[in-house]
PDB file of C-alpha atoms in Angstrom:
ATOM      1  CA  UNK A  18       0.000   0.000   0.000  1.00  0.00           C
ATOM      2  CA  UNK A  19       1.289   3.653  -0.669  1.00  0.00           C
ATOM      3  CA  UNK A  20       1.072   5.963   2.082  1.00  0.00           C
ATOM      4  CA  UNK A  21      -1.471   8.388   2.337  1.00  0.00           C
ATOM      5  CA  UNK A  22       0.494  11.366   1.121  1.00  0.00           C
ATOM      6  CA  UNK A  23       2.148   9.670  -1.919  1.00  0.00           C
ATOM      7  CA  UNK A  24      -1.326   8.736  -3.240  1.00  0.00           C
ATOM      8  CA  UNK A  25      -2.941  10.171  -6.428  1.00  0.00           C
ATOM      9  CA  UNK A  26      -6.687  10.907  -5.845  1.00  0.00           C
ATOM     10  CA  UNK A  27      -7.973  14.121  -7.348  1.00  0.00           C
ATOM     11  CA  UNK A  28      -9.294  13.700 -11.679  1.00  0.00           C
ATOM     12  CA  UNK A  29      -7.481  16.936 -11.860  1.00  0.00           C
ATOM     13  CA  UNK A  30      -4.201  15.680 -10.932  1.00  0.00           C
ATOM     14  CA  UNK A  31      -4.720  12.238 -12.980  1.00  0.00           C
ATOM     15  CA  UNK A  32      -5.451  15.014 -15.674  1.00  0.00           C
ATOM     16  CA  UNK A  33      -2.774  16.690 -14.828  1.00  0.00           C
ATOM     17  CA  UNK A  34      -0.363  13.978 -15.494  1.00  0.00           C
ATOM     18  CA  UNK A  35      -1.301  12.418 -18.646  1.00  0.00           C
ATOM     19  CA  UNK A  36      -2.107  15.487 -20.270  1.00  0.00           C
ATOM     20  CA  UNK A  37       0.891  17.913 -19.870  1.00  0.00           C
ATOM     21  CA  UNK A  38       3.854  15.668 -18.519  1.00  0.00           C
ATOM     22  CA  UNK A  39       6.019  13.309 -20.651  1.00  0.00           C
ATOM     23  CA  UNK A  40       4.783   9.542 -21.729  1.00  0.00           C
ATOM     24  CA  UNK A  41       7.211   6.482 -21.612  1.00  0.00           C
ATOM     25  CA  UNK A  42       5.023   3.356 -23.274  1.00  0.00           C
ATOM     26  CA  UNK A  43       6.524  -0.414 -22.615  1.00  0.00           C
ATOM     27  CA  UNK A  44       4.751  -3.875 -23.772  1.00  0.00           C
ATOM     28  CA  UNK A  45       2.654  -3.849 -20.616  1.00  0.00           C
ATOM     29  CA  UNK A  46       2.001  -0.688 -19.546  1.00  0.00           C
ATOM     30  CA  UNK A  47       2.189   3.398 -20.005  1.00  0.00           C
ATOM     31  CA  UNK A  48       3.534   5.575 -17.541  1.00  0.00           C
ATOM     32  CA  UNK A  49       3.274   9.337 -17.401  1.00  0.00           C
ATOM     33  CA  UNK A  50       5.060  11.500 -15.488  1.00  0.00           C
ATOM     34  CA  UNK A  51       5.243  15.376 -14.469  1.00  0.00           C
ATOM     35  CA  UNK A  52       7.662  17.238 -12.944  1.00  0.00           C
ATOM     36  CA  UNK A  53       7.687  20.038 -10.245  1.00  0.00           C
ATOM     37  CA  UNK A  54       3.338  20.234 -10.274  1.00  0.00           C
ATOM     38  CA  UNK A  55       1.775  22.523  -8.442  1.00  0.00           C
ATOM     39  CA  UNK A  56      -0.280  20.933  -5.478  1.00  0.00           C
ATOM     40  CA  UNK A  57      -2.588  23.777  -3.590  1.00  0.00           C
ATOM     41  CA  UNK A  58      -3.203  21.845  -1.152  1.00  0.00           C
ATOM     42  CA  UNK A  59       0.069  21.191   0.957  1.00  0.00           C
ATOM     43  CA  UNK A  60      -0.208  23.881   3.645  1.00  0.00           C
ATOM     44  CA  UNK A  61       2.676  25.914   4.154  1.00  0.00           C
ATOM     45  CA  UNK A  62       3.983  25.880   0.724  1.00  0.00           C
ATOM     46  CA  UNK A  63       6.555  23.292   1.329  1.00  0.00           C
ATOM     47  CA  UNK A  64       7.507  20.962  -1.238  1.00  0.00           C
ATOM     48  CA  UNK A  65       5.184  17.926  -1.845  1.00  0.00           C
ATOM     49  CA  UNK A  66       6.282  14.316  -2.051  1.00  0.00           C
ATOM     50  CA  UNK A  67       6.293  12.276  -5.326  1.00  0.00           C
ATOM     51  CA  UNK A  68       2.349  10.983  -5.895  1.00  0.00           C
ATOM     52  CA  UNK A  69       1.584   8.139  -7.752  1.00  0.00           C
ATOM     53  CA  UNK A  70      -1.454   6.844  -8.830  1.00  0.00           C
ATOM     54  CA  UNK A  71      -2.963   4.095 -11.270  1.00  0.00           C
ATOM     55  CA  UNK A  72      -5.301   3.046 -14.032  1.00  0.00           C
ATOM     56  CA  UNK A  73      -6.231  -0.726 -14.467  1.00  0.00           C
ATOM     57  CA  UNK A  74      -9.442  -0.937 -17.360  1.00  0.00           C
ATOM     58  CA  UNK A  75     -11.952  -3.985 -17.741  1.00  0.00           C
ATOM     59  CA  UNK A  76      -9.512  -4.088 -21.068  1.00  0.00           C
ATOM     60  CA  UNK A  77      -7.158  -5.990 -18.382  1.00  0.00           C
ATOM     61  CA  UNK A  78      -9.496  -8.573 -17.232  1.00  0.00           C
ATOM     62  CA  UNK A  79     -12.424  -9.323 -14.200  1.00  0.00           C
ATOM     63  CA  UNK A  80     -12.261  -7.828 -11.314  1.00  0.00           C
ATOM     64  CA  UNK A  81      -9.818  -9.750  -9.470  1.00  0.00           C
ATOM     65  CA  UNK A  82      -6.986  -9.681 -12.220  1.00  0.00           C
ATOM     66  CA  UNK A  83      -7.721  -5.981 -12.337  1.00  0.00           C
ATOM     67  CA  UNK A  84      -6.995  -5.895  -8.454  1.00  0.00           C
ATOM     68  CA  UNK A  85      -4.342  -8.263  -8.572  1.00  0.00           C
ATOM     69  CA  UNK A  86      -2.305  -5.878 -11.188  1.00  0.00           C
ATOM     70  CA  UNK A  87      -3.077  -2.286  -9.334  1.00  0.00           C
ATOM     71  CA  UNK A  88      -1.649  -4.430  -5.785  1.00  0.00           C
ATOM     72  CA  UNK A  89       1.632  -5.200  -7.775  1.00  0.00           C
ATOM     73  CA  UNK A  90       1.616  -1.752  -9.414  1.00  0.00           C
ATOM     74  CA  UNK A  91       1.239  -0.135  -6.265  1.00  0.00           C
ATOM     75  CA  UNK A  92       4.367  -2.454  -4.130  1.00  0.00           C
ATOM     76  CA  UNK A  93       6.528  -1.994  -7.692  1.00  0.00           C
ATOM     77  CA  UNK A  94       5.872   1.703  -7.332  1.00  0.00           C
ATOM     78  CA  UNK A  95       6.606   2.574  -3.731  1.00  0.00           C
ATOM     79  CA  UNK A  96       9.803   1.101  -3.614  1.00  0.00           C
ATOM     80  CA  UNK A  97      10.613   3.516  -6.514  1.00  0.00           C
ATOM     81  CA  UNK A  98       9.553   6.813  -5.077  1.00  0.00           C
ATOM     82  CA  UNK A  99      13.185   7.505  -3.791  1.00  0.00           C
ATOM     83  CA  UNK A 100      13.689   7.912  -7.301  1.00  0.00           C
ATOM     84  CA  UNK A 101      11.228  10.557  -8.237  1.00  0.00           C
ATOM     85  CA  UNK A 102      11.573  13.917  -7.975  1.00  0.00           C
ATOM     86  CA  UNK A 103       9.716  15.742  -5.023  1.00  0.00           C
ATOM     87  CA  UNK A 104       6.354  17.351  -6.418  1.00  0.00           C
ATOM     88  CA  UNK A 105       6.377  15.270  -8.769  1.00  0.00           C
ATOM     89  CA  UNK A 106       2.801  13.335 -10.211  1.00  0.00           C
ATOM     90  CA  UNK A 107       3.389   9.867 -11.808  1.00  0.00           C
ATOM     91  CA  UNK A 108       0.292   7.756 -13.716  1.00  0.00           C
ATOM     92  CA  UNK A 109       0.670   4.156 -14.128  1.00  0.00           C
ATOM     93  CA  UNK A 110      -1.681   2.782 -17.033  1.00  0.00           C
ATOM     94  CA  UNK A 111      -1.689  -0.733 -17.477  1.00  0.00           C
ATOM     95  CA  UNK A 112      -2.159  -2.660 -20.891  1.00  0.00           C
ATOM     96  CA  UNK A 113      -4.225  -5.225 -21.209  1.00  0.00           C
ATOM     97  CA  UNK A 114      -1.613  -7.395 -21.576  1.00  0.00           C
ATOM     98  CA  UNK A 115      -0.245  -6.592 -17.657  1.00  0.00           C
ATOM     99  CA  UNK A 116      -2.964  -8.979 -16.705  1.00  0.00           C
ATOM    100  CA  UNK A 117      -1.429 -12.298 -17.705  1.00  0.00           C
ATOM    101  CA  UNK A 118       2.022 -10.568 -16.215  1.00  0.00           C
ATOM    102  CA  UNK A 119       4.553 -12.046 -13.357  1.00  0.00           C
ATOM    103  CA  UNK A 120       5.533  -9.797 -10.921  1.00  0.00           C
ATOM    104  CA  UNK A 121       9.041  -9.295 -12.754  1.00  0.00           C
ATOM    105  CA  UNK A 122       7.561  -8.587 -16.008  1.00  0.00           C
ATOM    106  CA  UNK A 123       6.018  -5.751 -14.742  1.00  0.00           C
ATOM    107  CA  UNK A 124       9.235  -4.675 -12.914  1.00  0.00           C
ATOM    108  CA  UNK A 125      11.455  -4.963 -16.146  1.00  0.00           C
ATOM    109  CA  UNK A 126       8.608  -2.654 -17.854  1.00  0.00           C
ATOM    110  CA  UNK A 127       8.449   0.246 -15.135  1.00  0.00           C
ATOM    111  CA  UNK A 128      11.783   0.395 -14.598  1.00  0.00           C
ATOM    112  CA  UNK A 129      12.609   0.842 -18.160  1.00  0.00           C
ATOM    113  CA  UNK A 130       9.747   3.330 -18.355  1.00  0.00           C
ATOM    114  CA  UNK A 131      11.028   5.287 -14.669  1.00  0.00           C
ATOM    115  CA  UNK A 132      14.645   4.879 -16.841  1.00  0.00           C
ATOM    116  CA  UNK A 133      13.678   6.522 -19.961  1.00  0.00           C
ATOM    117  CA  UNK A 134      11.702   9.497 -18.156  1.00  0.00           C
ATOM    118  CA  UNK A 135      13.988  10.505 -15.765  1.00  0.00           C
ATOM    119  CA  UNK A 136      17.093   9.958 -18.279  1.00  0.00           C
ATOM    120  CA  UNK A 137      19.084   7.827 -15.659  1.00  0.00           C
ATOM    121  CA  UNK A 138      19.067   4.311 -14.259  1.00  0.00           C
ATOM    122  CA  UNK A 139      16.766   3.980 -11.659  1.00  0.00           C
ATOM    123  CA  UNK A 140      18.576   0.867 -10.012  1.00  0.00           C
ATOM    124  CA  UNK A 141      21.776   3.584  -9.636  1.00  0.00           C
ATOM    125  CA  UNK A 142      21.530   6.034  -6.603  1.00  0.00           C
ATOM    126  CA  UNK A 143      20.523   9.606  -6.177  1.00  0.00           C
ATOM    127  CA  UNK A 144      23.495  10.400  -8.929  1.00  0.00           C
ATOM    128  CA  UNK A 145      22.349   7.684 -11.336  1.00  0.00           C
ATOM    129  CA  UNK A 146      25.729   5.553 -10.183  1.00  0.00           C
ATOM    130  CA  UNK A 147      24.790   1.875 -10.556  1.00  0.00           C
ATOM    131  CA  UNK A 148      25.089   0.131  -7.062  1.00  0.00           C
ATOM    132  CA  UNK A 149      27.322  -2.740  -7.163  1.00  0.00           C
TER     133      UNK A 149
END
């Protein structure tokens, strides 16, 4: 589960996402990401943490495949917030393909997505290094 404050709720920010930030599409999903977004409603006017959020159609299968995929999406995606820049609003869309997808599959597809957006590998750290 994603906490509370990294969670994308509001149609305006799913909006927000998909329709002015940048678009990386893999096999099994589409992810869209925006920088540095405005979000009104942090009081203080401190910078907000990285919010994700996620998009599963009937295209992907019943109910419980559907479920199945968003649970996966959402453990693949927090352990990659590190990685995103603060304020930043991500989108996860998943193909219908994702639904017949292992675990890794789905890795091997965000990460090259996360890589291709933010122009660095995301298994590196904050400086794009890879760890060894």
């Amino acid at each position: 589960m994603l906490p509370t404050e990294n969670r994308l709720r509001r149609r305006q920010d799913f909006a927000t996402a998909v329709r002015r930030g940048r678009r990386a599409g893999r096999p099994l999903l589409v992810v869209h990401l925006r920088r540095d977004a405005m979000y009104p409603h942090v009081p203080g006017g401190s910078t907000p943490p990285a919010r994700a959020g996620f998009v599963v159609s009937k295209a992907v299968g019943g109910a419980v495949q559907r479920n199945r995929v968003k649970r996966k999406l959402r453990h693949l995606v927090r352990a990659r917030l590190s990685l995103l820049p603060p304020g930043s609003l991500v989108v996860v869309r998943a193909l219908p393909d994702a639904g017949n997808a292992d675990h890794a599959q789905l890795a091997l597809d965000l990460d090259a997505a996360l890589q291709r957006l933010l122009g660095r590998d995301t298994h590196g750290d904050a400086e794009g290094r890879v760890a060894q």
